[in-house]
Coordinates of C-alpha atoms in Angstrom, one line a residue:
X1 CA 70.3 47.9 -4.0
X2 CA 68.2 45.0 -5.4
X3 CA 68.7 42.5 -8.3
X4 CA 65.4 40.5 -7.7
X5 CA 62.3 41.7 -6.4
X6 CA 60.4 38.7 -5.5
X7 CA 59.2 39.5 -2.1
X8 CA 56.7 42.6 -3.7
X9 CA 53.2 42.3 -2.9
X10 CA 50.4 42.5 -5.5
X11 CA 49.3 45.3 -7.1
X12 CA 45.6 45.9 -6.0
X13 CA 43.5 43.7 -7.7
X14 CA 40.7 46.4 -9.2
X15 CA 41.4 49.9 -10.1
X16 CA 39.1 51.2 -7.8
X17 CA 41.6 49.7 -4.8
X18 CA 44.1 51.5 -6.8
X19 CA 42.6 55.1 -7.3
X20 CA 41.7 55.0 -3.8
X21 CA 45.3 55.0 -2.8
X22 CA 46.3 57.4 -5.3
X23 CA 43.3 59.7 -4.0
X24 CA 44.5 59.1 -0.1
X25 CA 48.1 59.9 -1.3
X26 CA 47.0 62.9 -3.2
X27 CA 44.7 64.2 -0.3
X28 CA 48.0 63.7 2.1
X29 CA 49.9 65.6 -0.1
X30 CA 47.3 68.6 -0.9
X31 CA 47.5 69.1 2.7
X32 CA 51.0 69.0 3.4
X33 CA 51.2 71.6 0.5
X34 CA 48.9 74.2 2.6
X35 CA 51.1 73.1 5.8
X36 CA 54.3 74.2 3.7
X37 CA 52.9 77.2 2.5
X38 CA 51.6 78.1 5.9
X39 CA 55.5 77.6 6.8
X40 CA 56.7 79.6 4.1
X41 CA 54.8 82.5 5.3
X42 CA 56.6 82.3 8.4
X43 CA 60.1 82.2 7.2
X44 CA 60.3 85.5 5.6
X45 CA 59.5 87.3 2.1
X46 CA 59.2 85.1 -1.4
X47 CA 62.7 85.7 -3.0
X48 CA 64.7 85.7 0.4
X49 CA 67.3 83.1 0.8
X50 CA 66.0 81.4 3.2
X51 CA 62.4 81.2 1.6
X52 CA 63.8 79.7 -1.4
X53 CA 66.3 77.3 0.7
X54 CA 63.0 75.7 2.4
X55 CA 61.3 76.0 -1.5
X56 CA 64.2 74.2 -2.9
X57 CA 64.5 71.7 0.1
X58 CA 61.0 70.9 -0.7
X59 CA 61.4 70.4 -4.0
X60 CA 64.0 67.8 -3.4
X61 CA 61.8 66.3 -1.0
X62 CA 58.8 65.9 -3.3
X63 CA 60.9 64.5 -6.1
X64 CA 62.0 62.0 -4.1
X65 CA 58.4 61.1 -3.2
X66 CA 57.9 61.4 -6.9
X67 CA 60.4 58.7 -8.0
X68 CA 59.3 56.3 -5.4
X69 CA 55.7 56.7 -7.1
X70 CA 56.0 53.7 -9.6
X71 CA 57.0 50.8 -7.0
X72 CA 53.1 51.2 -6.4
X73 CA 52.4 49.6 -10.2
X74 CA 55.6 47.9 -11.0
X75 CA 57.5 44.8 -9.8
X76 CA 60.8 45.2 -10.4
X77 CA 63.7 47.8 -11.9
X78 CA 66.2 46.0 -13.8
X79 CA 70.2 46.0 -12.9
X80 CA 71.3 47.3 -16.1
X81 CA 68.8 50.7 -15.5
X82 CA 69.6 50.8 -11.8
X83 CA 73.2 51.4 -13.0
X84 CA 72.1 53.7 -15.6
X85 CA 69.9 55.7 -12.8
X86 CA 72.7 55.8 -10.6
X87 CA 75.3 56.9 -12.9
X88 CA 73.0 59.6 -13.8
X89 CA 73.0 60.8 -10.1
X90 CA 76.2 60.9 -9.8
X91 CA 77.0 63.0 -13.0
X92 CA 74.3 65.8 -12.1
X93 CA 76.1 66.1 -8.2
X94 CA 79.9 65.9 -9.8
X95 CA 78.2 69.7 -11.9
X96 CA 76.6 70.6 -9.6
X97 CA 79.4 70.2 -7.4
X98 CA 81.8 72.0 -9.4
X99 CA 79.4 74.9 -11.9
X100 CA 77.4 75.4 -9.0
X101 CA 79.5 75.2 -5.7
X102 CA 83.3 75.7 -6.2
X103 CA 83.1 78.3 -8.9
X104 CA 80.5 80.4 -7.1
X105 CA 82.3 79.9 -4.0
X106 CA 85.8 81.1 -5.7
X107 CA 83.6 84.0 -7.1
X108 CA 82.5 85.1 -3.9
X109 CA 85.5 84.8 -2.3
X110 CA 87.3 87.2 -4.5
X111 CA 84.5 89.6 -4.3
X112 CA 85.4 89.5 -0.9
X113 CA 88.3 90.8 -1.3
X114 CA 91.1 87.8 -1.5
X115 CA 93.6 87.2 -4.3
X116 CA 92.9 84.5 -7.0
X117 CA 95.7 82.5 -4.8
X118 CA 93.5 83.3 -1.8
X119 CA 90.7 82.2 -2.7
X120 CA 91.5 79.1 -4.8
X121 CA 93.4 78.5 -1.5
X122 CA 90.2 79.1 0.1
X123 CA 88.1 77.0 -1.6
X124 CA 90.2 74.0 -1.3
X125 CA 90.6 74.1 2.2
X126 CA 86.5 74.6 2.8
X127 CA 86.1 71.7 -0.2
X128 CA 88.5 69.2 1.8
X129 CA 86.9 69.9 5.4
X130 CA 83.5 69.3 3.9
X131 CA 84.8 65.7 2.8
X132 CA 86.7 65.2 5.9
X133 CA 83.2 65.4 7.7
X134 CA 81.2 63.6 5.6
X135 CA 83.9 61.0 6.1
X136 CA 83.7 61.5 9.8
X137 CA 79.4 61.1 9.7
X138 CA 80.3 58.2 7.3
X139 CA 82.2 56.2 10.2
X140 CA 80.4 56.8 12.8
X141 CA 77.1 56.3 11.7
X142 CA 76.4 52.3 11.0
X143 CA 74.5 52.2 7.7
X144 CA 74.9 50.0 5.0
X145 CA 75.5 50.9 1.0
X146 CA 74.2 47.9 -1.1
X147 CA 71.5 45.5 0.5
X148 CA 71.5 42.8 -2.0
X149 CA 68.3 40.8 -2.3
X150 CA 68.1 37.9 0.3
X151 CA 70.2 40.2 2.7
X152 CA 68.2 41.2 6.5
X153 CA 65.4 43.8 6.9
X154 CA 67.9 45.5 9.1
X155 CA 70.6 45.6 6.6
X156 CA 67.7 47.3 4.3
X157 CA 67.2 49.7 7.1
X158 CA 70.7 50.5 7.4
X159 CA 71.0 51.2 3.9
X160 CA 67.8 53.7 4.1
X161 CA 69.6 55.4 6.8
X162 CA 72.7 55.9 4.7
X163 CA 70.7 57.5 1.9
X164 CA 69.4 59.7 4.6
X165 CA 72.8 60.7 5.9
X166 CA 73.8 61.5 2.6
X167 CA 70.8 63.7 2.1
X168 CA 72.6 66.4 4.7
X169 CA 75.1 67.5 2.2
X170 CA 72.6 67.9 -0.7
X171 CA 70.1 69.7 1.9
X172 CA 73.0 71.8 2.7
X173 CA 74.1 72.6 -0.9
X174 CA 70.5 73.9 -1.7
X175 CA 70.5 76.4 1.3
X176 CA 74.1 77.7 0.6
X177 CA 73.5 78.1 -2.6
X178 CA 70.0 79.9 -2.1
X179 CA 72.1 83.1 -1.0
X180 CA 74.2 82.8 -4.1
X181 CA 73.0 84.4 -7.3
X182 CA 72.9 82.3 -10.7
X183 CA 73.1 79.1 -8.3
X184 CA 70.1 78.4 -6.3
X185 CA 67.9 77.2 -9.2
X186 CA 70.3 75.2 -10.7
X187 CA 71.2 73.4 -7.7
X188 CA 67.7 72.9 -6.6
X189 CA 66.5 71.5 -9.7
X190 CA 69.7 69.2 -10.3
X191 CA 69.5 67.9 -7.1
X192 CA 65.7 67.4 -7.0
X193 CA 66.3 65.7 -10.5
X194 CA 68.7 63.4 -9.1
X195 CA 66.4 62.3 -5.7
X196 CA 63.6 61.0 -8.9
X197 CA 66.0 57.7 -9.2
X198 CA 67.1 57.5 -5.7
X199 CA 63.9 57.2 -4.5
X200 CA 62.8 54.3 -6.8
X201 CA 65.6 52.4 -5.4
X202 CA 65.0 52.9 -1.7
X203 CA 61.4 51.7 -1.9
X204 CA 62.4 48.8 -4.1
X205 CA 65.1 47.9 -1.4
X206 CA 62.0 48.2 1.0
X207 CA 59.6 46.4 -1.2
X208 CA 62.7 43.5 -1.5
X209 CA 62.5 42.9 2.2
X210 CA 59.1 42.0 2.5
X211 CA 57.4 45.2 3.0
X212 CA 54.0 46.4 1.2
X213 CA 54.6 48.6 -1.1
X214 CA 52.8 51.4 0.5
X215 CA 54.7 51.2 3.1
X216 CA 58.3 51.1 1.1
X217 CA 56.8 54.0 -0.5
X218 CA 56.1 56.0 1.9
X219 CA 59.5 55.3 3.9
X220 CA 60.9 56.3 0.8
X221 CA 59.3 59.6 0.5
X222 CA 59.9 60.5 4.4
X223 CA 63.7 59.9 3.8
X224 CA 63.7 63.1 1.2
X225 CA 62.4 65.2 4.2
X226 CA 65.6 65.7 5.6
X227 CA 67.1 68.1 2.4
X228 CA 64.2 70.9 3.4
X229 CA 65.5 71.0 7.2
X230 CA 69.5 70.4 6.3
X231 CA 68.3 73.3 3.4
X232 CA 67.4 75.8 6.1
X233 CA 70.3 75.3 8.8
X234 CA 72.7 75.9 5.4
X235 CA 71.0 78.6 4.5
X236 CA 70.8 80.1 8.3
X237 CA 74.8 79.2 8.3
X238 CA 75.9 81.5 5.8
X239 CA 73.2 84.4 6.6
X240 CA 74.9 84.8 9.7
X241 CA 78.0 86.0 8.2
X242 CA 78.9 86.9 4.4
X243 CA 82.5 85.8 5.3
X244 CA 80.8 81.7 5.8
X245 CA 79.5 81.7 2.1
X246 CA 82.0 80.8 0.3
X247 CA 83.3 78.3 2.8
X248 CA 79.5 76.9 3.1
X249 CA 79.5 76.6 -1.1
X250 CA 82.7 74.8 -1.4
X251 CA 82.3 72.7 1.8
X252 CA 78.8 71.4 0.5
X253 CA 80.5 70.6 -2.8
X254 CA 83.3 68.2 -0.9
X255 CA 80.7 66.6 1.1
X256 CA 78.9 66.1 -2.3
X257 CA 82.2 64.3 -3.8
X258 CA 82.5 62.1 -1.0
X259 CA 79.5 61.1 -1.5
X260 CA 79.1 60.7 -5.4
X261 CA 82.9 58.8 -5.2
X262 CA 82.3 56.7 -1.9
X263 CA 78.8 55.4 -2.5
X264 CA 77.1 56.7 -6.0
X265 CA 79.7 55.8 -8.9
X266 CA 81.4 51.9 -7.0
X267 CA 77.6 51.3 -6.2
X268 CA 76.7 52.0 -10.1
X269 CA 79.6 49.5 -11.4
X270 CA 79.1 47.0 -8.8
X271 CA 76.7 44.7 -10.9
X272 CA 78.7 44.6 -14.4
X273 CA 76.8 47.6 -16.4
X274 CA 80.1 50.2 -16.0
X275 CA 78.6 51.0 -19.6
X276 CA 75.7 52.0 -18.8
X277 CA 76.6 53.4 -15.6
X278 CA 79.3 55.7 -17.6
X279 CA 76.8 56.8 -20.1
X280 CA 74.3 57.9 -17.1
X281 CA 77.0 59.5 -15.3
X282 CA 78.1 61.3 -18.9
X283 CA 74.2 62.5 -19.4
X284 CA 74.2 63.6 -16.0
X285 CA 77.0 65.9 -16.2
X286 CA 75.5 67.7 -19.6
X287 CA 71.8 67.8 -18.2
X288 CA 73.1 69.7 -15.2
X289 CA 75.7 71.7 -17.0
X290 CA 72.9 73.0 -19.2
X291 CA 70.4 73.3 -16.1
X292 CA 73.2 75.6 -14.6
X293 CA 73.5 77.6 -17.6
X294 CA 70.2 78.0 -18.1
X295 CA 68.9 78.5 -15.3
X296 CA 71.2 80.2 -13.3

């Protein structure tokens, strides 16, 4: 991420220019919404798991774009604010992993006839498999976790790629949870909420490498589009066999826990704002806990 934003281009000099920019994006978003509605109509009836998975993934992608929007009118984000936002994202993902994925996965296994011990072992094994798959992906794909100011544009793009990769388990979690009563709405809402600061951080990373604000915004928004794709894949996987549902829930949780421990928490503590990062984590965990209760 970015400590100083020295290369940002100027905000449009007049209000008319800014309105034209925002108007253009409004038209593009409206067109995307119409296309999205047409796709939804072909993916099943409203309320079906696949329909809800795509809807939740699209909401998460839209939240990423929403988070990047302030870049169009701002110059920088402070290190402390960034650390707090990253901590908030980590807290949401931790709570979602436990309350919306692991516990429902255990309950689903029990409902399928597993003993309490068997259900616990299944969830634990699936969680470790999910984390191992993310570790393998992390090792296999080139990326960087923290593009500082002054680093090459290549490093920034590798960071953007890393963000896109870690959107995969988030999308899978949305898709898998869409087939679980009481978890789908909470997971989709929680991940969408944590995608807002993520979109801003990605946009600022690109702007710091010298790219124009509008381009940085567009790429940050596009980085979230992998989530609806992964959500549909996750929903399709568990729809093939109900026996896969507890495995999918716990596996998605393990993948998310890997991302939190391997990337988000270390980055939130990297600039000496540990208290803000920890406070953000607790706030995010509490927010997700309440969403899980209210939306479940």
